[in-house]
Coordinates of C-alpha atoms (C1' of nucleotides) in Angstrom, one line a residue:
Chain A
M1 CA 0.4 -0.4 -0.1
S2 CA 1.7 3.3 -1.1
E3 CA 0.4 6.4 1.2
E4 CA -1.8 9.2 -0.8
K5 CA -0.1 12.0 -0.7
S6 CA -1.8 14.9 -2.7
L7 CA 0.7 17.7 -5.0
N8 CA 0.6 20.7 -2.9
F9 CA -0.1 23.9 -6.9
I10 CA 3.4 24.3 -7.9
E11 CA 4.4 19.8 -8.0
E12 CA 0.8 20.2 -10.3
I13 CA 1.4 22.6 -12.8
I14 CA 5.4 20.6 -13.0
E15 CA 3.7 17.5 -13.2
T16 CA 1.5 18.8 -16.2
D17 CA 4.4 19.9 -18.1
L18 CA 6.1 17.3 -17.3
A19 CA 3.5 14.5 -18.3
N20 CA 1.9 16.5 -21.6
G21 CA 6.6 17.3 -23.0
K22 CA 6.0 21.2 -22.5
Y23 CA 9.4 20.2 -20.8
K24 CA 11.5 16.7 -20.6
T25 CA 13.5 18.1 -17.4
I26 CA 12.9 20.5 -14.9
L27 CA 15.8 23.7 -13.8
T28 CA 14.6 25.6 -10.6
R29 CA 16.5 28.1 -8.1
F30 CA 16.9 29.5 -5.6
P31 CA 18.0 33.2 -6.1
P32 CA 19.6 35.1 -2.2
E33 CA 20.1 38.2 -2.8
P34 CA 23.3 39.1 -0.3
N35 CA 22.3 41.8 1.8
G36 CA 21.6 39.9 4.9
Y37 CA 21.1 36.6 6.4
L38 CA 18.9 33.4 4.5
H39 CA 15.9 33.1 8.2
I40 CA 13.3 30.5 8.3
G41 CA 11.8 32.1 5.4
H42 CA 14.1 31.4 3.0
A43 CA 14.3 28.1 4.4
K44 CA 10.6 26.9 2.9
S45 CA 11.4 28.5 -0.1
I46 CA 15.0 26.5 -0.3
C47 CA 13.1 23.1 0.3
L48 CA 10.1 23.7 -1.9
N49 CA 12.9 25.0 -5.1
F50 CA 15.4 22.3 -4.4
G51 CA 13.1 19.6 -3.2
L52 CA 11.3 20.2 -6.6
G53 CA 14.1 20.2 -8.1
L54 CA 15.2 16.2 -6.5
K55 CA 11.7 15.2 -6.5
Y56 CA 11.4 15.3 -9.9
G57 CA 14.7 14.7 -11.3
G58 CA 15.4 17.8 -12.2
K59 CA 18.4 20.5 -10.6
T60 CA 18.1 23.7 -8.8
N61 CA 20.8 26.3 -9.1
L62 CA 22.0 28.4 -6.3
R63 CA 22.3 32.0 -7.7
F64 CA 23.6 35.2 -6.1
D65 CA 20.8 38.1 -7.1
D66 CA 23.3 41.0 -7.4
T67 CA 21.7 43.5 -8.6
N68 CA 22.5 46.8 -6.0
P69 CA 26.3 46.5 -5.2
V70 CA 25.7 49.3 -2.2
K71 CA 23.8 46.7 0.0
E72 CA 25.7 43.4 -0.8
D73 CA 28.2 42.3 0.5
I74 CA 30.8 38.9 0.3
E75 CA 30.2 38.5 4.7
Y76 CA 26.9 38.0 2.6
V77 CA 26.8 35.1 0.0
D78 CA 29.0 33.0 1.9
S79 CA 26.7 32.9 5.3
I80 CA 24.0 32.1 3.0
K81 CA 26.6 28.6 0.8
Q82 CA 27.0 27.3 4.9
D83 CA 23.1 27.7 5.6
V84 CA 22.7 26.1 2.0
H85 CA 24.6 23.9 2.2
W86 CA 23.9 23.1 6.6
L87 CA 19.6 22.3 5.6
G88 CA 21.8 19.7 3.2
F89 CA 21.6 20.6 -0.3
N90 CA 23.4 20.6 -3.0
W91 CA 23.1 23.5 -5.6
E92 CA 23.3 22.7 -9.5
K93 CA 25.4 26.0 -10.2
E94 CA 26.4 28.8 -7.7
L95 CA 26.2 31.3 -10.1
Y96 CA 25.0 35.7 -10.0
A97 CA 23.4 38.4 -11.8
S98 CA 26.6 39.8 -12.1
D99 CA 27.8 37.0 -14.3
Y100 CA 25.8 38.5 -17.0
F101 CA 26.3 42.0 -16.7
E102 CA 27.3 42.4 -20.3
Q103 CA 24.9 40.1 -21.7
L104 CA 22.1 41.6 -20.3
Y105 CA 23.6 45.4 -21.3
L106 CA 23.5 43.6 -24.8
L107 CA 20.1 42.6 -24.2
A108 CA 19.7 46.0 -23.9
I109 CA 21.3 47.7 -26.3
D110 CA 18.4 45.2 -28.3
L111 CA 16.3 46.5 -26.3
I112 CA 15.8 49.7 -27.8
K113 CA 16.8 49.1 -31.3
K114 CA 13.7 47.8 -30.8
G115 CA 12.4 50.9 -30.0
L116 CA 10.8 49.5 -26.7
A117 CA 13.3 51.2 -24.6
Y118 CA 14.4 54.6 -23.5
V119 CA 16.8 56.7 -21.9
D120 CA 15.6 59.0 -20.1
D121 CA 16.7 62.9 -18.5
L122 CA 14.1 63.0 -15.7
D123 CA 15.1 62.9 -11.8
A124 CA 13.0 60.3 -9.5
E125 CA 10.7 63.2 -8.5
E126 CA 9.8 64.4 -11.5
I127 CA 8.6 59.9 -12.8
A128 CA 7.1 59.1 -9.3
T129 CA 4.4 62.4 -10.4
L130 CA 4.5 60.7 -14.1
K131 CA 4.1 57.7 -13.2
G132 CA 0.0 58.7 -12.0
T133 CA -1.5 56.5 -9.5
P134 CA -3.0 53.4 -9.5
T135 CA -6.7 55.4 -10.3
E136 CA -5.1 57.6 -11.9
P137 CA -3.1 57.0 -15.5
G138 CA 0.4 58.4 -16.3
K139 CA 1.7 60.6 -18.6
D140 CA 4.3 60.0 -20.7
S141 CA 8.0 61.7 -19.9
P142 CA 8.7 64.2 -23.5
N143 CA 11.8 62.0 -23.5
R144 CA 9.4 59.3 -24.3
N145 CA 9.2 59.3 -28.5
R146 CA 13.4 60.1 -28.4
L147 CA 15.7 59.8 -31.1
I148 CA 16.9 55.2 -31.0
E149 CA 19.8 56.4 -32.1
E150 CA 19.8 59.2 -29.6
S151 CA 18.9 56.5 -27.1
L152 CA 21.6 54.2 -28.2
L153 CA 24.3 56.7 -27.9
L154 CA 23.0 57.7 -24.4
F155 CA 23.5 54.8 -22.9
A156 CA 27.0 54.1 -24.3
E157 CA 27.6 57.0 -22.5
M158 CA 25.5 56.2 -18.9
K159 CA 27.5 52.9 -19.2
A160 CA 30.9 54.7 -19.9
G161 CA 30.7 56.7 -16.9
K162 CA 29.3 60.0 -18.5
Y163 CA 27.3 60.8 -16.7
K164 CA 26.6 61.1 -11.9
D165 CA 23.6 59.1 -10.1
G166 CA 20.3 59.8 -10.5
E167 CA 20.9 61.4 -13.9
K168 CA 19.4 59.7 -16.7
V169 CA 17.5 56.6 -16.4
L170 CA 16.5 53.0 -19.2
R171 CA 13.2 52.8 -19.3
A172 CA 11.3 50.2 -21.2
K173 CA 8.6 51.9 -23.2
I174 CA 5.1 49.6 -22.6
D175 CA 1.7 51.8 -21.2
M176 CA 2.3 54.2 -19.0
A177 CA -1.6 54.3 -18.7
S178 CA -1.6 50.4 -17.9
P179 CA -3.2 49.8 -14.6
N180 CA -0.1 47.3 -13.5
M181 CA 2.2 50.0 -12.1
H182 CA 5.0 47.8 -13.1
M183 CA 4.1 48.9 -16.0
R184 CA 3.8 52.5 -16.5
D185 CA 7.6 52.2 -18.5
P186 CA 10.1 50.3 -15.7
L187 CA 13.0 51.5 -15.1
L188 CA 16.0 48.5 -16.7
Y189 CA 19.2 50.7 -15.5
R190 CA 20.4 53.0 -13.2
I191 CA 23.5 55.0 -12.4
K192 CA 25.4 53.6 -9.8
H193 CA 28.9 55.1 -9.2
A194 CA 29.1 51.9 -6.6
H195 CA 31.8 49.4 -6.1
H196 CA 30.2 45.7 -7.0
H197 CA 31.8 43.1 -4.4
R198 CA 32.3 40.8 -7.6
T199 CA 32.7 43.4 -9.8
G200 CA 35.6 45.7 -7.5
D201 CA 34.1 49.4 -10.6
A202 CA 34.7 47.4 -14.0
W203 CA 30.4 49.5 -14.3
C204 CA 28.1 52.1 -12.9
I205 CA 24.9 50.9 -14.8
Y206 CA 23.4 48.2 -12.9
P207 CA 20.3 46.5 -13.8
M208 CA 17.3 47.2 -12.4
Y209 CA 15.2 44.1 -10.7
D210 CA 12.5 44.2 -12.8
F211 CA 15.7 44.2 -16.2
A212 CA 18.1 40.9 -13.8
H213 CA 15.6 39.0 -12.5
G214 CA 14.1 37.3 -15.8
Q215 CA 16.6 37.7 -18.1
S216 CA 18.9 35.7 -15.9
D217 CA 17.0 33.2 -15.8
S218 CA 15.7 32.7 -19.2
I219 CA 19.4 32.7 -19.3
E220 CA 19.4 29.8 -17.0
N221 CA 17.2 28.6 -18.7
I222 CA 15.4 28.4 -15.6
T223 CA 12.2 26.1 -16.1
H224 CA 10.0 27.5 -13.1
S225 CA 10.8 30.7 -11.3
I226 CA 9.1 30.3 -8.2
C227 CA 8.9 33.3 -5.7
T228 CA 6.6 34.9 -3.5
L229 CA 3.5 36.0 -4.1
E230 CA 5.0 40.5 -3.5
F231 CA 6.4 39.3 -7.0
I232 CA 2.8 38.5 -9.4
P233 CA 2.8 42.0 -10.2
H234 CA 6.1 41.5 -12.6
R235 CA 4.7 38.6 -13.7
E236 CA 2.9 40.7 -16.7
L237 CA 6.4 42.4 -16.8
Y238 CA 8.6 39.5 -16.3
D239 CA 6.5 37.6 -19.9
W240 CA 6.9 41.0 -21.3
L241 CA 9.9 42.1 -21.5
I242 CA 11.0 38.0 -21.7
E243 CA 8.8 38.2 -25.1
K244 CA 10.1 41.0 -26.3
L245 CA 13.2 39.7 -26.5
G246 CA 12.9 36.1 -27.3
I247 CA 15.0 34.4 -25.3
F248 CA 14.3 31.8 -23.3
P249 CA 10.6 31.2 -21.9
S250 CA 10.9 30.8 -18.0
Q251 CA 7.6 31.4 -15.9
Q252 CA 7.6 32.7 -12.5
F253 CA 4.8 30.8 -10.2
E254 CA 4.0 32.6 -7.1
F255 CA 3.4 30.4 -3.5
A256 CA 2.4 32.8 0.3
R257 CA 5.9 33.1 2.2
L258 CA 6.2 32.2 5.3
N259 CA 5.0 34.1 8.8
M260 CA 5.8 33.0 12.0
T261 CA 3.6 33.9 15.9
Y262 CA 5.8 35.4 17.8
T263 CA 8.4 36.6 15.5
V264 CA 9.5 39.0 12.4
M265 CA 11.0 37.6 9.2
S266 CA 12.2 40.5 7.8
K267 CA 15.3 41.7 6.7
R268 CA 14.9 44.6 7.0
K269 CA 13.7 44.0 10.6
L270 CA 16.3 41.4 11.3
L271 CA 18.8 44.0 10.6
Q272 CA 17.7 46.2 13.4
L273 CA 16.9 43.8 15.8
V274 CA 21.6 43.1 15.3
T275 CA 23.0 46.8 14.7
E276 CA 19.7 47.8 18.0
G277 CA 21.9 45.5 20.0
H278 CA 18.3 43.9 20.4
V279 CA 19.7 40.6 20.2
Q280 CA 23.6 39.6 20.0
S281 CA 24.9 38.9 16.2
W282 CA 23.1 37.3 12.9
D283 CA 23.3 34.1 14.6
D284 CA 21.9 34.9 18.1
P285 CA 20.4 30.9 19.0
R286 CA 16.6 33.8 19.5
M287 CA 16.6 34.9 15.7
P288 CA 15.1 32.8 13.1
T289 CA 17.4 32.7 11.3
I290 CA 19.3 30.0 10.0
S291 CA 22.7 30.4 11.5
G292 CA 20.9 31.2 15.2
M293 CA 19.0 28.3 14.7
R294 CA 21.9 26.3 13.9
R295 CA 23.5 27.4 16.9
R296 CA 20.4 27.4 19.0
G297 CA 20.7 23.2 18.0
F298 CA 17.6 22.8 15.6
T299 CA 19.0 20.3 13.2
A300 CA 18.6 20.2 9.2
E301 CA 16.5 17.5 9.2
S302 CA 13.4 19.3 11.7
I303 CA 13.8 22.0 9.4
R304 CA 13.0 20.5 6.9
N305 CA 9.8 17.9 8.7
F306 CA 9.1 21.6 9.4
C307 CA 9.2 23.6 5.7
E308 CA 7.9 19.9 4.6
K309 CA 4.8 20.5 7.0
I310 CA 3.4 23.7 6.8
G311 CA 3.4 23.2 3.5
V312 CA 2.5 25.4 -0.5
A313 CA -0.4 27.6 -1.1
R314 CA -1.5 30.8 -1.6
R315 CA -2.8 32.2 0.5
E316 CA -1.7 34.0 3.5
N317 CA -1.0 32.8 6.3
M318 CA 1.5 32.9 10.3
I319 CA 3.0 29.1 11.5
D320 CA 2.8 29.0 15.0
F321 CA 5.7 28.7 16.3
S322 CA 4.9 25.3 17.9
L323 CA 4.6 23.6 15.0
L324 CA 8.4 24.2 14.7
E325 CA 8.4 23.1 18.0
F326 CA 6.9 20.1 17.2
C327 CA 9.8 19.1 14.7
L328 CA 12.6 19.9 16.6
R329 CA 11.4 18.2 19.7
E330 CA 10.2 15.0 17.0
D331 CA 13.8 14.4 16.5
L332 CA 16.0 15.5 18.8
N333 CA 13.6 12.9 20.2
K334 CA 15.0 10.2 18.8
S335 CA 18.6 11.1 18.4
A336 CA 19.7 12.9 21.3
L337 CA 22.3 12.2 24.1
R338 CA 19.8 12.0 27.6
V339 CA 22.9 13.1 30.9
M340 CA 21.2 14.5 33.3
G341 CA 22.4 18.1 34.6
I342 CA 20.9 20.7 37.8
L343 CA 19.8 23.7 36.4
D344 CA 19.0 25.8 40.2
P345 CA 21.1 23.8 41.9
V346 CA 20.3 22.5 45.8
K347 CA 21.8 20.3 48.1
L348 CA 20.2 16.7 49.1
I349 CA 22.2 15.0 51.3
I350 CA 21.5 10.8 52.2
T351 CA 22.0 10.2 55.3
N352 CA 21.8 7.0 56.1
Y353 CA 24.9 6.6 52.8
P354 CA 28.8 5.8 53.7
D355 CA 30.5 8.8 53.4
A356 CA 33.0 8.2 51.9
Q357 CA 31.0 5.9 49.4
T358 CA 30.9 6.0 45.3
E359 CA 28.8 4.3 43.8
E360 CA 29.5 3.8 39.3
L361 CA 25.8 3.5 38.4
V362 CA 24.2 1.9 35.3
S363 CA 22.7 4.9 32.9
E364 CA 21.0 4.7 29.2
N365 CA 22.5 6.7 26.8
G366 CA 18.7 6.7 24.1
P367 CA 15.6 6.2 23.4
D368 CA 16.7 2.2 23.0
E369 CA 19.2 0.0 23.6
A370 CA 21.4 1.1 20.4
Y371 CA 22.5 4.1 22.2
G372 CA 24.0 1.6 24.9
T373 CA 24.5 3.0 28.6
R374 CA 27.6 4.5 31.4
T375 CA 28.2 5.0 34.1
V376 CA 27.6 7.9 36.4
S377 CA 29.0 8.7 40.1
F378 CA 26.3 8.6 43.0
S379 CA 27.5 9.3 46.9
K380 CA 26.1 11.1 49.4
E381 CA 26.1 14.3 48.3
L382 CA 23.8 15.2 45.6
W383 CA 22.8 17.8 43.5
V384 CA 19.1 17.8 42.5
E385 CA 16.9 20.7 41.2
R386 CA 15.1 23.5 43.5
E387 CA 12.2 23.1 42.0
D388 CA 11.4 19.5 42.6
F389 CA 11.0 19.9 46.4
M390 CA 8.0 21.6 47.9
E391 CA 7.7 22.0 51.1
E392 CA 4.2 21.2 51.6
A393 CA 2.7 19.7 48.4
A394 CA 0.4 20.5 46.1
K395 CA -2.8 17.4 44.8
K396 CA -0.5 15.4 42.3
W397 CA 2.7 16.3 43.7
F398 CA 5.4 13.5 42.9
R399 CA 8.4 14.6 44.3
L400 CA 10.1 15.5 47.5
A401 CA 8.4 17.1 49.9
P402 CA 9.3 15.9 54.0
G403 CA 7.5 12.5 53.6
A404 CA 7.4 11.7 50.6
M405 CA 9.5 9.2 47.9
V406 CA 11.5 9.3 44.3
R407 CA 13.3 7.4 42.9
L408 CA 16.3 8.9 41.7
K409 CA 17.0 8.2 38.0
S410 CA 19.3 5.3 37.5
A411 CA 19.6 5.2 41.5
Y412 CA 17.8 4.2 44.5
I413 CA 14.7 5.4 46.2
V414 CA 14.8 7.5 48.9
K415 CA 12.4 9.1 51.8
C416 CA 12.6 12.7 52.5
D417 CA 13.0 13.5 55.9
G418 CA 13.6 17.5 56.8
F419 CA 15.0 20.4 55.1
T420 CA 16.8 23.1 55.5
K421 CA 16.3 26.7 54.8
H422 CA 18.9 29.7 55.2
V423 CA 17.2 33.2 57.9
D424 CA 15.6 34.6 55.2
G425 CA 13.2 31.3 54.1
K426 CA 15.3 30.4 50.9
L427 CA 16.1 26.2 50.9
T428 CA 19.6 24.7 51.5
A429 CA 19.9 21.6 51.9
I430 CA 17.2 18.7 51.6
H431 CA 17.6 15.6 54.2
C432 CA 16.9 11.8 53.1
S433 CA 17.3 8.1 54.1
Y434 CA 17.4 5.4 50.7
I435 CA 16.7 2.7 50.5
P436 CA 19.8 -0.1 49.9
E437 CA 17.3 -1.4 48.4
S438 CA 15.7 0.2 45.9
K439 CA 19.2 -0.1 43.4
S440 CA 17.8 0.8 40.4
G441 CA 18.4 -2.5 38.1
N442 CA 17.7 -5.0 41.3
D443 CA 15.6 -2.8 43.0
T444 CA 14.6 -6.1 45.8
S445 CA 12.5 -3.5 47.5
G446 CA 8.6 -3.9 47.1
I447 CA 7.8 0.2 46.6
S448 CA 6.4 1.6 44.0
V449 CA 7.3 5.9 43.6
K450 CA 5.4 8.1 40.5
G451 CA 8.1 10.3 41.0
T452 CA 12.0 9.5 39.7
I453 CA 14.6 13.0 40.1
H454 CA 17.2 14.0 38.1
W455 CA 20.6 14.3 40.5
V456 CA 24.4 15.0 40.2
S457 CA 27.7 13.6 42.9
I458 CA 28.7 16.8 43.4
A459 CA 31.8 15.3 44.5
H460 CA 31.3 14.8 40.6
A461 CA 29.5 17.0 38.5
I462 CA 31.1 20.3 37.0
P463 CA 30.4 22.9 36.6
A464 CA 28.2 24.8 33.4
E465 CA 27.2 27.7 32.1
I466 CA 23.7 27.5 30.9
R467 CA 21.3 30.0 28.6
L468 CA 18.0 29.3 28.4
Y469 CA 15.9 31.0 25.6
E470 CA 11.9 32.4 25.3
R471 CA 10.8 34.5 22.4
L472 CA 11.9 37.6 21.0
F473 CA 8.0 38.8 20.9
K474 CA 5.5 39.4 23.8
V475 CA 3.2 39.2 20.7
E476 CA 1.8 37.3 18.5
N477 CA 2.5 39.4 15.0
P478 CA 4.9 42.2 16.0
A479 CA 4.7 43.6 12.8
S480 CA 1.4 44.5 12.9
E481 CA 0.9 46.0 15.8
E482 CA 0.1 50.1 16.8
G483 CA 3.4 51.5 16.7
D484 CA 7.0 49.8 16.3
F485 CA 7.8 46.9 16.6
K486 CA 10.6 46.5 18.6
E487 CA 8.2 47.7 21.6
Y488 CA 6.8 44.0 21.7
I489 CA 10.5 42.4 22.0
N490 CA 10.5 40.7 24.4
E491 CA 12.9 41.6 27.4
D492 CA 13.6 38.3 29.2
S493 CA 14.0 36.5 26.4
L494 CA 17.8 35.2 27.2
K495 CA 18.2 34.1 30.8
I496 CA 21.9 33.0 31.8
I497 CA 22.5 30.0 34.8
T498 CA 26.3 30.5 35.3
N499 CA 25.8 28.0 38.4
A500 CA 24.8 24.6 36.9
W501 CA 26.1 21.0 37.1
V502 CA 26.8 18.8 34.8
E503 CA 27.8 14.7 34.6
K504 CA 31.2 14.7 34.2
S505 CA 30.7 12.6 30.9
L506 CA 29.5 16.2 29.9
E507 CA 33.4 17.2 29.6
K508 CA 33.5 15.5 26.1
A509 CA 30.8 17.2 24.8
T510 CA 31.0 18.5 21.2
T511 CA 29.1 20.6 19.2
A512 CA 28.2 18.5 17.0
T513 CA 26.1 16.4 19.1
R514 CA 22.5 17.2 20.5
Y515 CA 21.5 16.5 24.4
Q516 CA 18.8 15.4 26.3
F517 CA 19.0 16.9 29.9
L518 CA 16.9 14.9 31.7
R519 CA 13.2 16.2 32.7
K520 CA 14.7 19.9 31.7
G521 CA 15.5 19.5 28.0
Y522 CA 16.9 19.8 25.0
F523 CA 20.7 21.5 24.6
C524 CA 23.6 21.7 23.5
L525 CA 27.0 23.4 23.6
D526 CA 27.7 26.7 22.1
K527 CA 30.4 27.9 20.3
E528 CA 31.6 29.8 23.1
S529 CA 32.3 27.0 25.2
M530 CA 36.0 25.9 26.6
S531 CA 37.2 23.2 28.2
D532 CA 37.2 24.9 31.2
K533 CA 34.0 26.5 30.9
L534 CA 31.2 24.6 29.3
V535 CA 28.5 26.6 27.9
F536 CA 24.8 25.1 26.5
N537 CA 22.0 26.8 24.9
R538 CA 18.8 24.8 25.3
T539 CA 17.2 24.2 22.5
V540 CA 14.2 23.7 23.5
T541 CA 11.7 22.3 26.7
L542 CA 10.6 19.3 27.2
K543 CA 6.1 19.2 27.1
D544 CA 6.0 19.4 30.9
A545 CA 2.5 18.2 32.1
W546 CA 2.8 19.5 35.6
L547 CA 3.8 23.3 34.5
K548 CA 0.4 23.7 32.4
E549 CA -1.0 21.4 36.1
V550 CA 0.5 24.8 37.9
K551 CA -1.0 27.7 35.2
K552 CA -4.2 25.8 35.0
R553 CA -4.6 26.2 39.6
Chain B
rU1 C1' -12.3 55.8 -4.2
rG2 C1' -7.9 51.1 -10.3
rG3 C1' -5.5 46.8 -10.8
rG4 C1' -3.7 42.3 -8.1
rU5 C1' -4.5 38.1 -5.2
rU6 C1' -6.9 34.9 -0.9
rA7 C1' -11.0 33.5 1.6
rU8 C1' -11.9 25.7 4.2
rA9 C1' -11.2 23.4 12.7
rG10 C1' -7.1 28.4 17.3
rU11 C1' -3.6 27.0 13.2
rG12 C1' -1.5 24.9 8.7
rU13 C1' -2.8 21.9 4.9
rA14 C1' -5.8 17.8 2.0
rA15 C1' -11.2 17.1 -0.8
rU16 C1' -10.1 18.6 -8.9
rG17 C1' -19.6 18.6 -8.7
rG18 C1' -20.1 12.7 -4.7
rU19 C1' -18.9 10.1 3.2
rA20 C1' -15.4 17.1 4.7
rG21 C1' -10.0 14.1 5.4
rC22 C1' -5.1 14.6 8.1
rA23 C1' -0.8 17.5 11.0
rC24 C1' 0.2 20.2 15.2
rU25 C1' -2.7 23.0 18.9
rA26 C1' -5.7 22.1 22.8
rC27 C1' -8.4 19.0 27.2
rA28 C1' -9.3 14.0 28.6
rG29 C1' -8.1 9.1 29.9
rA30 C1' -4.2 4.7 28.8
rU31 C1' 1.5 3.9 30.3
rU32 C1' 5.9 5.0 31.3
rU33 C1' 12.6 4.4 36.2
rU34 C1' 12.3 11.9 32.2
rG35 C1' 5.1 14.3 34.1
rA36 C1' 9.1 13.1 28.4
rU37 C1' 8.5 9.8 24.6
rU38 C1' 4.6 6.0 22.6
rC39 C1' -0.7 4.6 22.5
rU40 C1' -6.1 5.7 22.7
rG41 C1' -10.1 9.1 22.7
rU42 C1' -12.5 14.2 22.8
rC43 C1' -13.7 19.1 21.6
rC44 C1' -14.2 21.9 16.7
rG45 C1' -14.6 23.8 10.1
rU46 C1' -16.3 25.6 4.4
rC47 C1' -16.4 34.2 5.0
rU48 C1' -22.1 35.8 4.0
rA49 C1' -26.0 36.0 1.4
rG50 C1' -29.1 34.0 -3.7
rG51 C1' -28.5 30.8 -7.9
rU52 C1' -27.6 25.9 -11.1
rU53 C1' -27.8 20.7 -9.6
rC54 C1' -30.9 14.3 -7.6
rG55 C1' -25.9 16.2 -5.8
rA56 C1' -22.4 22.2 -4.3
rA57 C1' -16.5 23.4 -0.4
rU58 C1' -15.7 23.5 -5.3
rC59 C1' -20.4 26.5 -10.9
rC60 C1' -22.8 31.0 -11.3
rU61 C1' -23.7 36.1 -9.6
rA62 C1' -24.1 39.9 -5.6
rG63 C1' -20.9 40.7 -1.5
rU64 C1' -17.8 40.9 2.4
rA65 C1' -13.3 41.0 4.5
rA66 C1' -7.6 40.7 4.3
rC67 C1' -3.5 41.1 2.1
rC68 C1' 0.0 42.6 -2.6
rC69 C1' 1.2 47.4 -6.2
rA70 C1' 2.1 54.4 -7.4
rA71 C1' 11.5 52.5 -5.0
rC72 C1' 16.8 54.9 -9.9
rC73 C1' 15.3 48.0 -3.4
rA74 C1' 14.7 42.9 -4.2

RNA sequence: UGGGUUAUAGUGUAAUGGUAGCACUACAGAUUUUGAUUCUGUCCGUCUAGGUUCGAAUCCUAGUAACCCAACCA
C-alpha cells in the first residue's frame, strides 16, 4: 500500500508540464540577494526549490541576485552558501546575476533598437509624478519618443561613466496608462558609481530587478521560477520582457511566504535587531535566522520536516511556533543523548549513605538500546533541582516533600526526612534516607513511587553555564501591531545560568552532538564554550504536563 | 475610491461536482525509573446571501474581509 500524498499546486503544474512534454526535465533556482542572512522563511523557499529539483529528477541552481552593489557583500554570500549546505542541499551551479552584466547590457541595447526602451533624463521625483497613481493613468515622459540612435548613444555614455548617479535612466517603453503600475515604463537600468563585491568598478550602470531576474532565469534555462506572492504584479513585465527579447521562456509562479508567530521575518527588521543591539548577532540563538537556529541547536532535519508540514499554497498564513517546536522535539527525541544536569541546584544529603562511598551506576544513553549505557557516579551528597522540592506537597505532587519518596533516576529510592532553610527562607539542603534494596536494575524493595528525579553527585559534577531562551516577542504578530515592532520585544528572552552542574560525561561534549538533559529539555554546546568553561544552549524544553497543571491553578 | 491575489476547525493544509480528511495546538485517559516518549480518545470548520444541480467547499451572481502594487530595493 502506498501512501497517497496530495500534491501542492506547483507540483501539479510541474507534473502537467512533464506529462504533456512541455519540458523533459525541470530546472529551478534559489535566488537570494546577498544583503543579509537567511532565515526560516528562506528555508521554506530553499526546501521548495531544491525539493522540486530532487523530486522530479531535475536540478536547482543557487543564484545570487546581486544587482544592487550598495547593499550587498561577500560576507552574506558566504553565509548563504553555508546555510543552504547545512540545510542539506547541493546546488547544480553557483551563479551570480553579476555574471550576466555584459549579456544584460546587450539585451538592453536590443530592446532600444526595437524601439521598446529609451533613455530618460527625468529625475526620480519627476518620474514618480508622471507615473500617476493606481487610480489615475500616468503621463508620457518628454523623452519617451526620442530617437533610437539618441538613446543608444546616451545609454553607451551612461555605461562609460559620463553621467552622475540619477542623471539618466533606461526605461522600457510600454504603457503609461496600464492599470499595472509596473507596466508604466518601468526602469531597466540606473547609474550607480559604486563598488560591486564581485565586478569591482567595471560597471557604473546596474540593471534593476525586473531587468535582471527574469533574464537570468532565461539565460540559465530555468523552467519554473518560483517566488513569493508580492511579485505577482511583476509577472506581466517578466513575461513582456522575455517575449520582446525573444529569449528562453522561463515562467514565474508565486506562493505565499512563511509567517510565524512571535517573531519577525523581514531582513530589514532582523537587521535592526542586530544593529540596535536587541540581540547580539545574526546568529544569536533567539533569531529566526538559519545560523541562529543552528547555533540554538536546531537540526537541519527538523527544519526540513517543518517546511514539509507547513505546505505550499497561495494564501497568507501565520504558522504557530509550536509546530516548529514539535518538529524539533520529534527529531531530537530520536537522536539526543540522555544526560543529567542541574540548572537550579540545591543540596540533597543521603543521611544513611556511607560518607566516603562512591558507586558507578549504569544509565541508558538514549531512547533505545542501540545507544548503549554509561556509568554515572553516585555518592552521599547530590545536587538536585530546587523546583523538585516542595515544603508542603501540592495535590498530585510526585516529587520531593517532607515524608515523600521519589526515585533518583538510575539510582535509589529515597525518602525525604527533612530540610534546612537559611534565615531568609531559602532552602539550603534536603535530608533523605535511601532504601538500599531499591537500587536501579535490581530493585527488591517492592516499593513503587510516582516520581523520578534527576541529580548529579556533588563530588563528581562539573560546572557549566546554561543559556535559556524564550520567544523574542511578547505578541504573536509584532509586525502588525500598533507602533514600532520593537516595542513588543520580550526583554526576558535570554536568561543566563552561571551556576549549573552537569554530569562528568559532558566534559567530552561536542558541538555536533545534541543532548537531552533529563526532564529539562534539549541542549547543545554553544560555540563560545571552552574546555574550562562549558556553555550550553537550551534548544527547546520538553513538554511539561506538570507546568500545565500549575498554570491551570 | 484603479488593478491584482486569497478566503475550509484556534493554526496550517487536503478533498479537482459525490462520505469535509490529515497534522499541530487544546482537552481527557492508559503506559512510563524523564509529569518526556509512546498509545487511545474528545472538542472544534467550508466568509455571507442568493442561484444552478438528484447532489456544491468546488460551478454562477452579488456582497464582505484580508493581503499586495504608485523604491533609480529585491
